[in-house]
Coordinates of C-alpha atoms in Angstrom, one line a residue:
X171 CA -4.6 88.4 -17.1
X172 CA -3.9 85.2 -18.9
X173 CA -5.2 81.8 -17.0
X174 CA -2.1 79.5 -16.5
X175 CA -2.7 76.0 -17.2
X176 CA -0.8 73.3 -15.4
X177 CA -0.1 70.2 -17.9
X178 CA 0.1 67.8 -14.6
X179 CA -3.4 69.6 -14.0
X180 CA -5.0 68.4 -16.8
X181 CA -3.4 65.2 -16.7
X182 CA -4.7 64.4 -13.4
X183 CA -8.4 65.4 -14.2
X184 CA -8.3 63.5 -17.4
X185 CA -10.3 60.9 -16.5
X186 CA -12.8 62.7 -14.6
X187 CA -13.6 65.1 -17.5
X188 CA -13.6 61.7 -20.0
X189 CA -16.6 60.6 -17.5
X190 CA -18.2 64.1 -16.9
X191 CA -18.7 64.8 -20.5
X192 CA -19.8 61.0 -21.8
X193 CA -22.5 61.5 -19.2
X194 CA -23.7 65.6 -20.1
X195 CA -23.4 64.6 -23.9
X196 CA -26.7 62.9 -23.0
X197 CA -28.2 64.6 -20.1
X198 CA -27.4 68.0 -20.7
X199 CA -27.1 68.4 -24.9
X200 CA -27.1 72.2 -24.8
X201 CA -24.6 72.4 -22.7
X202 CA -22.3 70.5 -24.8
X203 CA -23.4 72.5 -27.9
X204 CA -22.3 75.7 -26.0
X205 CA -19.4 74.1 -24.9
X206 CA -18.4 73.4 -28.5
X207 CA -18.4 77.7 -29.0
X208 CA -15.3 78.4 -26.8
X209 CA -12.6 80.5 -28.6
X210 CA -9.6 81.1 -26.9
X211 CA -7.7 79.6 -24.0
X212 CA -9.0 82.7 -21.5
X213 CA -12.4 81.7 -22.7
X214 CA -15.1 80.0 -21.0
X215 CA -18.9 79.3 -21.3
X216 CA -22.0 80.6 -19.2
X217 CA -21.6 76.8 -17.6
X218 CA -17.7 77.5 -17.0
X219 CA -16.6 75.0 -19.7
X220 CA -13.2 76.0 -21.6
X221 CA -11.2 75.3 -24.4
X222 CA -10.3 72.5 -22.6
X223 CA -13.4 70.8 -22.7
X224 CA -14.1 71.5 -26.1
X225 CA -11.8 68.0 -27.2
X226 CA -13.9 65.8 -24.5
X227 CA -17.0 66.9 -26.2
X228 CA -15.5 66.1 -29.9
X229 CA -14.6 62.5 -28.5
X230 CA -18.0 61.7 -26.8
X231 CA -19.6 62.9 -30.0
X232 CA -17.5 60.5 -32.6
X233 CA -19.3 57.5 -31.6
X234 CA -22.9 59.1 -31.2
X235 CA -22.3 60.0 -35.0
X236 CA -22.8 56.3 -35.6
X237 CA -26.3 56.3 -34.6
X238 CA -27.9 59.3 -36.3
X239 CA -31.3 58.4 -35.7
X240 CA -31.4 57.9 -31.7
X241 CA -32.9 60.1 -29.5
X242 CA -29.8 61.3 -27.9
X243 CA -28.5 62.3 -31.3
X244 CA -31.3 64.1 -32.5
X245 CA -31.4 66.1 -29.3
X246 CA -27.8 67.3 -29.5
X247 CA -28.8 68.5 -33.4
X248 CA -32.0 70.2 -32.3
X249 CA -29.9 71.7 -29.6
X250 CA -27.7 73.5 -32.4
X251 CA -25.1 71.0 -33.1
X252 CA -24.4 71.0 -36.7
X253 CA -24.1 75.1 -36.0
X254 CA -21.2 74.5 -33.2
X255 CA -19.9 71.9 -35.2
X256 CA -19.1 74.3 -38.0
X257 CA -18.1 76.8 -35.8
X258 CA -15.2 74.5 -34.8
X259 CA -14.4 74.0 -38.7
X260 CA -13.8 77.4 -38.6
X261 CA -12.3 78.4 -35.7
X262 CA -10.2 75.6 -33.8
X263 CA -6.7 75.8 -33.6
X264 CA -4.2 73.7 -32.0
X265 CA -2.2 74.3 -28.5
X266 CA 1.0 72.9 -26.7
X267 CA 1.4 72.5 -23.3
X268 CA 5.0 73.4 -21.8
X269 CA 6.1 72.8 -18.3
X270 CA 6.8 76.3 -16.6
X271 CA 9.8 77.8 -17.2
X272 CA 10.6 75.1 -20.4
X273 CA 11.9 76.8 -22.9
X274 CA 11.1 75.5 -26.6
X275 CA 11.4 76.6 -30.0
X276 CA 9.1 77.2 -33.2
X277 CA 10.9 73.8 -34.9
X278 CA 9.7 72.3 -31.8
X279 CA 6.5 73.2 -31.3
X280 CA 6.0 72.6 -35.2
X281 CA 7.1 69.1 -34.7
X282 CA 4.7 68.4 -32.0
X283 CA 2.2 69.8 -34.3
X284 CA 2.5 67.8 -36.7
X285 CA 1.8 64.6 -34.7
X286 CA -1.7 65.9 -34.2
X287 CA -5.0 66.0 -36.5
X288 CA -5.8 69.2 -38.1
X289 CA -7.7 71.3 -35.8
X290 CA -10.9 71.3 -38.1
X291 CA -10.5 67.4 -39.0
X292 CA -12.3 66.0 -36.0
X293 CA -15.5 68.1 -36.0
X294 CA -15.8 67.7 -40.2
X295 CA -15.0 63.8 -39.4
X296 CA -18.3 64.1 -37.0
X297 CA -20.5 65.9 -40.0
X298 CA -19.0 63.1 -42.2
X299 CA -20.2 60.6 -40.1
X300 CA -23.4 62.0 -39.5
X301 CA -24.7 62.6 -42.6
X302 CA -26.7 59.7 -43.6
X303 CA -29.8 60.4 -42.5
X304 CA -32.0 63.2 -43.7
X305 CA -32.4 65.6 -41.6
X306 CA -33.6 69.1 -42.4
X307 CA -31.8 70.9 -39.4
X308 CA -28.6 69.3 -40.5
X309 CA -29.0 70.7 -44.2
X310 CA -29.7 74.0 -43.1
X311 CA -26.9 74.7 -41.1
X312 CA -24.2 72.7 -43.3
X313 CA -25.9 75.0 -46.3
X314 CA -25.1 78.4 -44.1
X315 CA -21.4 77.8 -43.1
X316 CA -20.0 75.5 -46.0
X317 CA -18.6 77.6 -48.0
X318 CA -16.7 79.4 -45.3
X319 CA -15.7 75.9 -44.4
X320 CA -14.3 75.2 -47.5
X321 CA -12.5 78.8 -47.3
X322 CA -10.9 77.4 -44.0
X323 CA -9.7 74.3 -45.0
X324 CA -8.3 75.4 -48.6
X325 CA -6.2 78.4 -46.5
X326 CA -5.0 76.4 -44.1
X327 CA -4.6 72.7 -44.4
X328 CA -2.4 72.2 -41.8
X329 CA -1.4 68.3 -41.6
X330 CA -4.2 67.3 -43.9
X331 CA -1.2 67.2 -47.1
X332 CA 1.2 64.8 -45.1
X333 CA 1.9 61.3 -46.5
X334 CA 1.0 59.5 -43.7
X335 CA -1.9 57.6 -43.2
X336 CA -3.7 60.5 -40.8
X337 CA -3.5 62.9 -44.2
X338 CA -5.3 60.2 -46.0
X339 CA -8.5 60.1 -43.6
X340 CA -8.2 63.8 -43.7
X341 CA -8.2 63.7 -47.2
X342 CA -11.2 61.7 -47.9
X343 CA -13.1 64.3 -45.7
X344 CA -14.5 67.3 -47.8
X345 CA -15.0 65.0 -50.8
X346 CA -17.1 62.4 -49.0
X347 CA -19.3 64.4 -47.0
X348 CA -20.1 66.6 -50.0
X349 CA -21.3 63.3 -52.0
X350 CA -23.0 62.2 -48.8
X351 CA -24.8 65.8 -48.6
X352 CA -25.8 65.3 -52.5
X353 CA -27.1 61.8 -51.9
X354 CA -29.7 63.3 -48.9
X355 CA -30.2 66.8 -50.9
X356 CA -29.0 66.8 -54.4
X357 CA -30.0 70.5 -54.5
X358 CA -27.2 70.9 -52.4
X359 CA -24.7 71.0 -55.9
X360 CA -26.2 74.3 -55.9
X361 CA -24.1 75.2 -52.9
X362 CA -20.9 74.0 -53.9
X363 CA -21.4 75.2 -57.8
X364 CA -21.6 79.0 -56.5
X365 CA -18.6 80.8 -57.9
X366 CA -17.1 81.7 -54.3
X367 CA -17.2 77.9 -53.4
X368 CA -13.8 76.1 -53.3
X369 CA -14.9 72.5 -53.0
X370 CA -13.5 71.4 -56.1
X371 CA -10.4 72.9 -55.7
X372 CA -9.9 71.4 -52.1
X373 CA -11.1 67.8 -53.4
X374 CA -8.5 68.6 -56.3
X375 CA -5.6 69.5 -54.0
X376 CA -6.6 66.1 -52.3
X377 CA -6.2 63.9 -55.1
X378 CA -2.7 65.5 -56.2
X379 CA -1.3 64.4 -52.6
X380 CA -3.1 61.0 -52.2
X381 CA -0.7 58.4 -50.9
X382 CA -3.2 55.5 -50.9
X383 CA -6.4 54.1 -53.4
X384 CA -8.6 54.9 -50.4
X385 CA -8.1 58.8 -51.0
X386 CA -7.0 58.7 -54.1
X387 CA -10.3 57.5 -55.4
X388 CA -13.0 59.1 -53.5
X389 CA -11.6 62.4 -54.7
X390 CA -10.9 61.4 -58.3
X391 CA -14.5 59.9 -58.7
X392 CA -16.3 62.5 -57.2
X393 CA -14.5 65.1 -59.6
X394 CA -14.8 63.1 -62.8
X395 CA -18.9 63.1 -62.0
X396 CA -18.5 66.9 -62.9
X397 CA -16.4 66.7 -65.7
X398 CA -18.0 63.6 -67.8
X399 CA -21.8 63.6 -67.7
X400 CA -21.8 59.5 -68.1
X401 CA -20.0 59.4 -64.7
X402 CA -22.7 61.6 -62.9
X403 CA -24.9 59.8 -60.5
X404 CA -28.3 58.8 -60.7
X405 CA -29.2 60.7 -57.7
X406 CA -28.1 64.3 -59.4
X407 CA -30.0 64.2 -62.1
X408 CA -33.3 65.3 -60.5
X409 CA -31.2 68.5 -59.8
X410 CA -29.1 68.7 -62.8
X411 CA -31.8 68.3 -65.1
X412 CA -33.6 71.0 -64.1
X413 CA -29.6 73.2 -62.9
X414 CA -26.8 72.2 -65.3
X415 CA -23.3 72.4 -63.6
X416 CA -22.1 75.0 -64.6
X417 CA -20.3 75.5 -68.0
X418 CA -16.5 73.7 -68.8
X419 CA -14.9 77.0 -69.3
X420 CA -16.1 77.9 -65.4
X421 CA -15.9 74.4 -63.8
X422 CA -12.5 73.3 -64.8
X423 CA -10.8 76.3 -63.5
X424 CA -12.3 76.1 -60.6
X425 CA -10.7 72.3 -60.3
X426 CA -7.4 73.4 -61.1
X427 CA -7.2 75.6 -58.8
X428 CA -6.3 72.8 -56.7
X429 CA -3.1 72.6 -58.3
X430 CA -1.9 76.1 -58.2
X431 CA 0.2 76.1 -55.0
X432 CA 3.0 74.3 -53.9
X433 CA 2.3 72.8 -50.4
X434 CA 4.0 73.8 -47.1
X435 CA 3.9 76.5 -45.1
X436 CA 5.0 79.2 -48.1
X437 CA 2.6 78.0 -50.7
X438 CA 4.2 79.3 -53.5
X439 CA 2.0 79.9 -56.5
X440 CA 2.6 77.9 -59.6
X441 CA 2.9 78.5 -62.9
X442 CA 0.0 77.3 -65.4
X443 CA 2.9 74.9 -67.0
X444 CA 4.3 74.0 -63.6
X445 CA 0.9 73.1 -62.1
X446 CA 0.2 71.0 -65.1
X447 CA 3.6 69.2 -64.3
X448 CA 2.6 68.5 -61.2
X449 CA -0.6 67.1 -62.1
X450 CA 0.8 64.4 -64.6
X451 CA 3.3 63.9 -61.7
X452 CA 0.7 62.9 -59.4
X453 CA -1.1 60.9 -62.1
X454 CA 2.2 58.9 -62.4
X455 CA 2.7 58.3 -58.8
X456 CA -1.2 56.5 -58.5
X457 CA -0.7 54.6 -61.6
X458 CA 2.5 52.8 -59.7
X459 CA 1.8 52.6 -56.0
X460 CA 2.4 48.9 -55.5
X461 CA -0.9 48.1 -54.3
X462 CA -2.7 49.9 -57.3
X463 CA -5.5 47.7 -58.8
X464 CA -7.4 47.8 -61.7
X465 CA -10.4 49.7 -60.4
X466 CA -7.3 52.4 -59.7
X467 CA -5.4 52.0 -63.1
X468 CA -9.4 52.6 -64.9
X469 CA -10.6 55.9 -62.4
X470 CA -7.2 57.4 -62.3
X471 CA -7.5 57.0 -66.5
X472 CA -10.6 58.4 -66.8
X473 CA -10.1 61.1 -64.6
X474 CA -6.7 62.2 -66.7
X475 CA -8.6 61.5 -69.9
X476 CA -11.6 63.9 -69.0
X477 CA -8.9 66.4 -67.9
X478 CA -7.3 65.8 -71.3
X479 CA -9.9 66.2 -73.3
X480 CA -11.4 69.6 -71.5
X481 CA -7.9 70.7 -71.5
X482 CA -7.2 71.3 -75.0
X483 CA -9.6 74.2 -75.0
X484 CA -9.7 75.4 -71.5
X485 CA -6.0 75.0 -69.6
X486 CA -3.6 73.7 -73.1
X487 CA -0.8 73.5 -70.8
X488 CA -1.9 69.9 -69.5
X489 CA -2.0 68.5 -72.9
X490 CA 1.5 69.9 -73.3
X491 CA 2.7 68.4 -70.1
X492 CA 1.2 65.1 -70.9
X493 CA 3.0 65.2 -74.6
X494 CA 6.5 65.7 -72.7
X495 CA 6.1 63.1 -69.7
X496 CA 7.7 60.1 -70.6
X497 CA 7.1 58.8 -66.7
X498 CA 3.4 59.0 -67.8
X499 CA 3.9 56.8 -71.1
X500 CA 5.9 54.5 -68.7
X501 CA 3.4 54.2 -66.1
X502 CA 0.1 53.9 -68.8
X503 CA 2.4 51.1 -70.7
X504 CA 2.9 49.9 -67.4
X505 CA -0.8 49.3 -67.1
X506 CA -1.3 47.4 -70.3
X507 CA 1.0 44.8 -68.7
X508 CA -0.6 45.2 -65.4
X509 CA -4.0 44.3 -66.9
X510 CA -2.6 41.5 -69.4
X511 CA -1.0 39.8 -66.1
X512 CA -4.9 39.8 -64.2
X513 CA -5.9 38.5 -67.5
X514 CA -9.1 38.7 -66.5
X515 CA -12.7 40.0 -68.4
X516 CA -12.0 43.0 -65.9
X517 CA -8.8 43.3 -67.1
X518 CA -9.5 43.6 -70.6
X519 CA -11.6 46.8 -69.9
X520 CA -8.5 48.1 -68.0
X521 CA -6.0 47.1 -70.8
X522 CA -8.9 49.3 -73.4
X523 CA -8.3 52.4 -71.0
X524 CA -4.8 52.5 -71.3
X525 CA -4.9 52.2 -75.0
X526 CA -7.4 54.7 -75.4
X527 CA -5.0 57.2 -73.0
X528 CA -2.3 56.5 -75.8
X529 CA -4.8 57.0 -79.0
X530 CA -6.5 60.2 -77.3
X531 CA -3.8 62.0 -77.1
X532 CA -3.3 61.6 -80.8
X533 CA -6.2 63.9 -81.5
X534 CA -4.5 66.8 -79.6
X535 CA -0.9 66.6 -80.7
X536 CA -1.5 67.8 -84.3
X537 CA -2.8 71.3 -82.9
X538 CA 0.9 71.8 -81.1
X539 CA 4.3 72.3 -82.5
X540 CA 6.2 69.7 -84.0
X541 CA 8.1 69.0 -81.0
X542 CA 5.3 68.0 -78.8
X543 CA 4.4 65.6 -81.8
X544 CA 8.1 64.3 -81.5
X545 CA 8.2 64.2 -77.7
X546 CA 5.0 62.3 -77.8
X547 CA 6.3 60.1 -79.5
X548 CA 10.0 59.7 -78.1
X549 CA 8.1 59.2 -74.6
X550 CA 5.8 56.3 -76.1
X551 CA 9.2 54.2 -77.3
X552 CA 10.9 55.3 -74.1
X553 CA 7.9 54.1 -71.6
X554 CA 8.1 50.9 -73.6
X555 CA 5.0 50.9 -75.3
X556 CA 5.9 48.7 -78.4
X557 CA 7.3 46.1 -75.9
X558 CA 4.4 46.0 -73.7
X559 CA 2.6 45.4 -77.2
X560 CA 5.1 42.6 -78.0
X561 CA 4.6 40.9 -74.1
X562 CA 0.7 41.0 -74.2
X563 CA -0.2 40.3 -77.8
X564 CA -1.4 37.2 -76.7
X565 CA -4.1 39.2 -74.3
X566 CA -4.5 42.1 -76.8
X567 CA -5.8 40.2 -79.8
X568 CA -8.8 38.9 -77.2
X569 CA -9.8 42.2 -76.3
X570 CA -13.0 43.7 -78.5
X571 CA -12.2 47.4 -80.1
X572 CA -8.5 46.7 -79.6
X573 CA -7.1 46.8 -82.9
X574 CA -8.8 49.5 -83.9
X575 CA -7.6 51.5 -81.2
X576 CA -4.1 49.9 -82.2
X577 CA -4.5 51.3 -85.6
X578 CA -5.2 54.8 -84.5
X579 CA -1.7 54.7 -82.2
X580 CA 0.4 52.6 -85.3
X581 CA -1.2 55.5 -87.8
X582 CA -0.3 58.4 -85.2
X583 CA 3.3 57.4 -85.6
X584 CA 3.0 57.3 -89.4
X585 CA 1.7 60.3 -89.4
X586 CA 4.0 62.2 -87.3
X587 CA 6.8 60.7 -88.9
X588 CA 7.7 64.1 -91.0
X589 CA 7.8 65.9 -87.1
X590 CA 10.1 63.4 -85.9
X591 CA 13.8 64.2 -84.8
X592 CA 16.9 62.5 -85.9
X593 CA 17.0 61.4 -82.5
X594 CA 13.1 59.9 -82.5
X595 CA 13.4 58.3 -85.6
X596 CA 16.8 56.6 -84.1
X597 CA 15.1 55.2 -81.5
X598 CA 12.2 53.9 -83.6
X599 CA 14.6 52.1 -85.2
X600 CA 16.2 50.7 -82.6
X601 CA 13.0 49.4 -81.1
X602 CA 11.9 47.8 -84.4
X603 CA 11.0 45.3 -85.9
X604 CA 8.9 43.9 -83.5
X605 CA 8.7 40.2 -85.0
X606 CA 6.9 38.5 -82.6
X607 CA 4.2 41.3 -82.2
X608 CA 3.9 41.4 -85.9
X609 CA 3.6 37.5 -86.7
X610 CA 1.0 37.3 -84.2
X611 CA -1.2 39.6 -85.3
X612 CA -0.7 38.6 -88.6
X613 CA -1.6 34.9 -87.4
X614 CA -4.6 36.2 -85.5
X615 CA -6.4 38.3 -88.3
X616 CA -4.4 37.3 -91.6
X617 CA -7.3 36.1 -94.1
X618 CA -6.3 32.1 -95.0
X619 CA -8.3 32.0 -98.2
X620 CA -11.0 29.3 -96.6
X621 CA -14.0 31.6 -96.5
X622 CA -13.6 34.5 -99.4
X623 CA -17.0 35.5 -99.5
X624 CA -17.0 36.4 -96.1
X625 CA -13.6 38.0 -96.2
X626 CA -15.6 39.9 -99.1
X627 CA -18.4 41.0 -97.1
X628 CA -16.1 42.3 -94.0
X629 CA -14.2 44.4 -96.1
X630 CA -16.8 45.8 -98.5
X631 CA -18.7 46.8 -94.9
X632 CA -15.4 48.0 -94.0
X633 CA -14.4 50.2 -96.6
X634 CA -18.1 51.3 -97.2
X635 CA -18.4 52.3 -93.8
X636 CA -15.3 54.5 -94.1
X637 CA -16.5 55.9 -97.5
X638 CA -19.8 56.7 -95.8
X639 CA -17.4 59.4 -93.4
X640 CA -17.7 57.0 -90.2
X641 CA -15.7 54.4 -88.2
X642 CA -16.5 50.6 -89.3
X643 CA -17.9 48.5 -86.6
X644 CA -15.0 47.6 -84.0
X645 CA -16.1 43.8 -84.6
X646 CA -15.4 44.1 -88.2
X647 CA -12.3 41.9 -88.8
X648 CA -10.6 44.0 -91.2
X649 CA -9.5 46.2 -88.1
X650 CA -7.5 43.5 -87.2
X651 CA -5.9 43.1 -90.6
X652 CA -5.5 46.6 -90.6
X653 CA -3.7 46.4 -87.2
X654 CA -0.8 43.9 -88.5
X655 CA -0.4 46.0 -92.0
X656 CA -0.1 49.7 -90.0
X657 CA 2.7 48.0 -87.7
X658 CA 4.6 46.6 -90.9
X659 CA 4.2 50.0 -92.4
X660 CA 5.9 51.9 -89.5
X661 CA 8.3 49.1 -89.5
X662 CA 9.4 49.1 -93.3
X663 CA 9.0 53.3 -93.5
X664 CA 11.6 53.6 -90.3
X665 CA 14.2 50.5 -91.1
X666 CA 14.3 52.3 -94.7
X667 CA 15.2 55.6 -93.4
X668 CA 18.8 56.6 -93.4
X669 CA 20.1 60.5 -92.8
X670 CA 21.7 62.4 -95.3
X671 CA 22.9 66.2 -95.3
X672 CA 20.1 68.8 -96.7
X673 CA 21.5 70.5 -99.8
X674 CA 21.3 74.1 -99.4
X675 CA 24.7 75.2 -98.1
X676 CA 25.1 76.4 -94.9
X677 CA 22.3 74.4 -93.5
X678 CA 23.8 71.6 -91.2
X679 CA 20.7 69.5 -90.4
X680 CA 20.7 65.7 -91.3
X681 CA 17.1 64.9 -93.5
X682 CA 15.6 61.4 -92.9
X683 CA 14.9 59.3 -96.3
X684 CA 11.0 60.1 -97.1
X685 CA 10.6 63.3 -95.0
X686 CA 13.1 65.5 -97.3
X687 CA 11.6 67.8 -99.7
X688 CA 13.0 67.3 -103.3
X689 CA 13.5 69.2 -106.5
X690 CA 10.6 67.0 -109.2
X691 CA 13.2 67.2 -111.5
X692 CA 16.6 65.9 -110.0
X693 CA 15.2 65.1 -107.2
X694 CA 18.2 67.1 -105.1
X695 CA 17.1 66.6 -101.1
X696 CA 16.3 69.7 -98.8
X697 CA 15.5 69.1 -95.4
X698 CA 12.0 71.6 -95.5
X699 CA 10.6 73.9 -97.9
X700 CA 12.1 76.7 -96.4
X701 CA 15.8 75.4 -97.0
X702 CA 14.3 74.5 -100.3
X703 CA 12.9 78.2 -101.3
X704 CA 16.1 79.4 -100.2
X705 CA 17.9 77.9 -102.7
X706 CA 15.8 77.9 -105.6
X707 CA 17.7 80.6 -107.6
X708 CA 21.0 79.0 -107.1
X709 CA 19.7 75.4 -107.9
X710 CA 17.8 76.5 -110.8
X711 CA 20.9 77.7 -112.7
X712 CA 22.5 74.0 -111.8
X713 CA 19.9 71.8 -112.0
X714 CA 20.2 68.9 -114.1
X715 CA 17.4 67.9 -117.0
X716 CA 14.2 66.4 -115.7
X717 CA 14.1 63.1 -114.4
X718 CA 10.5 61.2 -113.7
X719 CA 9.1 62.6 -110.2
X720 CA 10.1 61.3 -106.9
X721 CA 7.7 58.9 -105.4
X722 CA 5.1 60.0 -103.2
X723 CA 4.9 58.7 -99.8
X724 CA 1.8 56.4 -100.7
X725 CA 4.0 55.1 -103.6
X726 CA 7.0 54.3 -100.9
X727 CA 4.9 52.7 -99.1
X728 CA 3.4 50.4 -102.0
X729 CA 6.4 49.3 -102.9
X730 CA 7.4 48.5 -99.9
X731 CA 4.1 46.5 -99.0
X732 CA 4.5 44.7 -102.4
X733 CA 8.3 43.8 -101.8
X734 CA 7.8 42.2 -98.4
X735 CA 8.5 38.8 -98.2
X736 CA 7.6 35.6 -95.6
X737 CA 5.2 33.3 -95.3
X738 CA 2.7 35.2 -93.8
X739 CA 2.7 38.5 -96.1
X740 CA 2.9 35.9 -99.4
X741 CA -0.3 33.8 -97.7
X742 CA -2.5 36.3 -96.1
X743 CA -2.3 39.8 -98.0
X744 CA -5.2 39.4 -100.3
X745 CA -6.4 43.6 -100.7
X746 CA -4.8 46.0 -98.3
X747 CA -6.4 48.3 -96.6
X748 CA -3.4 50.2 -94.8
X749 CA -4.1 53.4 -96.9
X750 CA -7.7 53.7 -97.0
X751 CA -7.4 52.8 -93.4
X752 CA -4.4 55.7 -92.6
X753 CA -6.8 58.5 -94.7
X754 CA -10.4 57.7 -92.6
X755 CA -8.3 57.7 -89.0
X756 CA -6.0 60.8 -90.3
X757 CA -9.5 62.3 -91.1
X758 CA -10.7 62.1 -87.3
X759 CA -7.7 62.9 -86.0
X760 CA -7.6 66.2 -88.0
X761 CA -11.2 66.9 -87.0
X762 CA -10.9 66.2 -83.3
X763 CA -13.3 62.9 -83.1
X764 CA -11.9 61.5 -79.5
X765 CA -12.1 57.9 -79.2
X766 CA -13.4 55.2 -81.5
X767 CA -15.8 53.5 -78.9
X768 CA -17.0 56.6 -77.2
X769 CA -15.6 55.3 -73.5
X770 CA -14.3 57.9 -71.4

């Protein structure tokens, strides 16, 4: 017969139970451990302890765990404490107690349940707190139970995903415990690396639901060590040098599994594209926290770039979601501004991280259809990239390596220009010219003719590096000249662009000047090679006498370059680097070389 529990009796006995268990956990550790193994409202231990005693034992263990080298704690461990705590993580449940004859509905029960910690949380928190002393028994017990514990937390997150302070604490626990265990015993990575283990998925899900710097940083930091070997902790290397982590084609899906379901009781399964969009949305949320600082920006962007690099081959839905996310580009442009506002040496690194996030995507967008290149460039513009460059240019010109990444970004716009829709081209024209940005770059990096010998040496070193198939040193001043030349070339190309109709009968597309396909004889223009081929027979009979072939894109840019006016252009342009730079940058873009400086 079910045991009847009077809530008033429980309340009346609270102080007595608290005092009793405060004494028992020190005087009779084995009884305390046995009390943790009671399951169900009608069960009791051989000592007569019930489920209602379990919470009192756990409450007394929490302060003791802070001193795991004490004799009391050692006796508890020897009595089987960690095995019992693992048992609680696996089996603990919440219970609602109501007065006799009181009727409650499920909604009321759920509302009360939301006020409580997740049933497994307190036990896991004690384990996490205590993992600072290398107890062989502790490691053995956790090794036996870890996989099942992660399965329970994965399938029953309870309140750990809620956007509140209680949720923040619970989202920290798994990553923090895993990191501490690998400090004590690096071979514990072997448990985490097992194909059935869900630690990485749990941590990634916790990162996606993070609402504060604490839960975002610890989960992203732990997972980044798995994604990028440059971030592997030194204390892992004694194990990973002999036992490498699983290959990324195995590891990445296990991490991204954390994005595979929606939160809530139903936990509906997401499609890969929905999961990718949720990942991008989480990044945007973290980058736009009101109190986010440089450390958060750097870690979030490094984490995103590492995911991106591997996802280009293993999970293409993620790069595509990034290309098409104006919110992501707006958030990254915001990081440029925040870094410039800080103005510190650390902020220079943050600024470069944001620049690298823009440039990194240019290496993969070429493998996708025109719609992705068009969406990416439009997202840059709508997100305020050019305005951010202009507003932060005084900070930007001081940063080592920034001009080389800027050249990649501007070159990507030039390279993508034939793929851009009329709408995006019009958007570009509304954002150009950036007079202050252009003049400030020219002022900072233009050659004044005073030291022609050094200029010639820099130019020779720059071109020699590129001709040998390597990118020049980021400290070469020629990157500065290339930066303002590429910006001006983008400006000239799109300011000169006008729309006109395709010449094929029945085609209503508008074609931008410079992007069209022309008849080499008469300069009649078409929107594409397909339209030209379809119209060839009809056009052949009507084609006028041959004329000079239409200028190439290179000739158009050279002609525009020669036609520049303005004080800075007349005085500073001694030699044009634009086409050499674009040629080598495009070579690297097409061959998938990631990053100019080897940063994450």
